[in-house]
XYZ file of C-alpha atoms in Angstrom:
96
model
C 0.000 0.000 0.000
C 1.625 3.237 -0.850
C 1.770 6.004 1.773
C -0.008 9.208 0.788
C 1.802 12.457 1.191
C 0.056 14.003 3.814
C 0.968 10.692 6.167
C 4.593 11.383 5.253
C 4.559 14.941 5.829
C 2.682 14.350 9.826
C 5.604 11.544 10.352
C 8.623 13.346 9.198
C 7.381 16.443 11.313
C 6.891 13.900 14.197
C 10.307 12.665 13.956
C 12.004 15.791 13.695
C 10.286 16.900 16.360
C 11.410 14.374 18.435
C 14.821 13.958 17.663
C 15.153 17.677 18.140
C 13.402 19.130 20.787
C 10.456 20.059 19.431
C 12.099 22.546 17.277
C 10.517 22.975 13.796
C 12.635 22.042 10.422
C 12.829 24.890 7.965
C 10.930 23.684 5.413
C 9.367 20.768 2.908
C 10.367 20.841 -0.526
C 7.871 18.904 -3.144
C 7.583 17.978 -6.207
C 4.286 19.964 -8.184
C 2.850 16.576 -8.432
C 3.189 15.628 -4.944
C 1.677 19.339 -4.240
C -0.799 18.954 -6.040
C -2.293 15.764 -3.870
C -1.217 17.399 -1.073
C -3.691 20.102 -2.144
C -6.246 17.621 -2.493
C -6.342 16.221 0.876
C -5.730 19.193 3.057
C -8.676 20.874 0.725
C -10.981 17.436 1.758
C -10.014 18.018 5.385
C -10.346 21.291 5.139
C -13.936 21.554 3.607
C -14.760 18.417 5.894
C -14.229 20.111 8.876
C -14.430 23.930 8.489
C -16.299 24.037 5.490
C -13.652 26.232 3.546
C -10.666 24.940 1.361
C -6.999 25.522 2.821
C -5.458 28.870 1.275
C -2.559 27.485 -1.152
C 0.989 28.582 -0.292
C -0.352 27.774 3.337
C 2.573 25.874 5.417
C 1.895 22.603 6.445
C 1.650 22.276 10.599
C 3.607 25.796 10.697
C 5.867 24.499 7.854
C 6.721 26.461 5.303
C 6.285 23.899 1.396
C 8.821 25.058 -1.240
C 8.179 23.548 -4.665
C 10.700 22.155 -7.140
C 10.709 20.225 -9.877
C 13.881 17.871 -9.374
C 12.645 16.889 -5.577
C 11.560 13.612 -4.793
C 9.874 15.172 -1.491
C 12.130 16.161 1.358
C 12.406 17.548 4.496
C 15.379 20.224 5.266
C 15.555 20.028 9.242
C 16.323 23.008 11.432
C 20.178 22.268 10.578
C 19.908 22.347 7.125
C 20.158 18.794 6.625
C 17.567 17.055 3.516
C 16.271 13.856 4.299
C 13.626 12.295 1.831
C 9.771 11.985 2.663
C 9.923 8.047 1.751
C 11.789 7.618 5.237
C 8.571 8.215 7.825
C 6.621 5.738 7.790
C 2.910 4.976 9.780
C 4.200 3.130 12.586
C 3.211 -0.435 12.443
C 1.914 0.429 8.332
C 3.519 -2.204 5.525
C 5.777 -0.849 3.246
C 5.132 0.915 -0.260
């Protein structure tokens, strides 16, 4: 079962969050695809609960989303270091 976006985004946020005292990384950087259904779902959630779509350009969980092209979906941790998206995983989920 692949692992949508969204689920990747919460974990890797989790785990940085953890490893480094709460503090925030400085960003996600996606691809436009992965964006794009990252879009989708936070506009379903969005419209689910509140009614209204998410603005877009709107961080994720305080996080600010920087798109490019060449990423394959990455986290840049408060240090600067990039570690890619495909790493978090739903704890006790299968792999993709």
């Amino acid at each position: 079962m692949r692992h949508h976006i969204y689920e990747h985004l919460v974990q890797a946020l989790q785990a940085h969050w953890k490893a480094h005292a709460n503090a925030y990384p400085q960003k996600f950087v996606l691809s436009p695809e992965q964006l794009k259904v990252l879009d989708e779902a936070r506009d379903a959630l969005g419209v689910a609960i509140t009614g209204k779509s998410v603005p877009r350009g709107s961080p994720f969980m305080d996080v600010p989303i920087e798109v490019s092209a060449a990423s394959v979906g990455e986290m840049i941790a408060h240090d600067g270091t990039s570690s890619p998206l495909d790493e978090y995983r739903l704890h006790g989920a299968g792999k993709n």
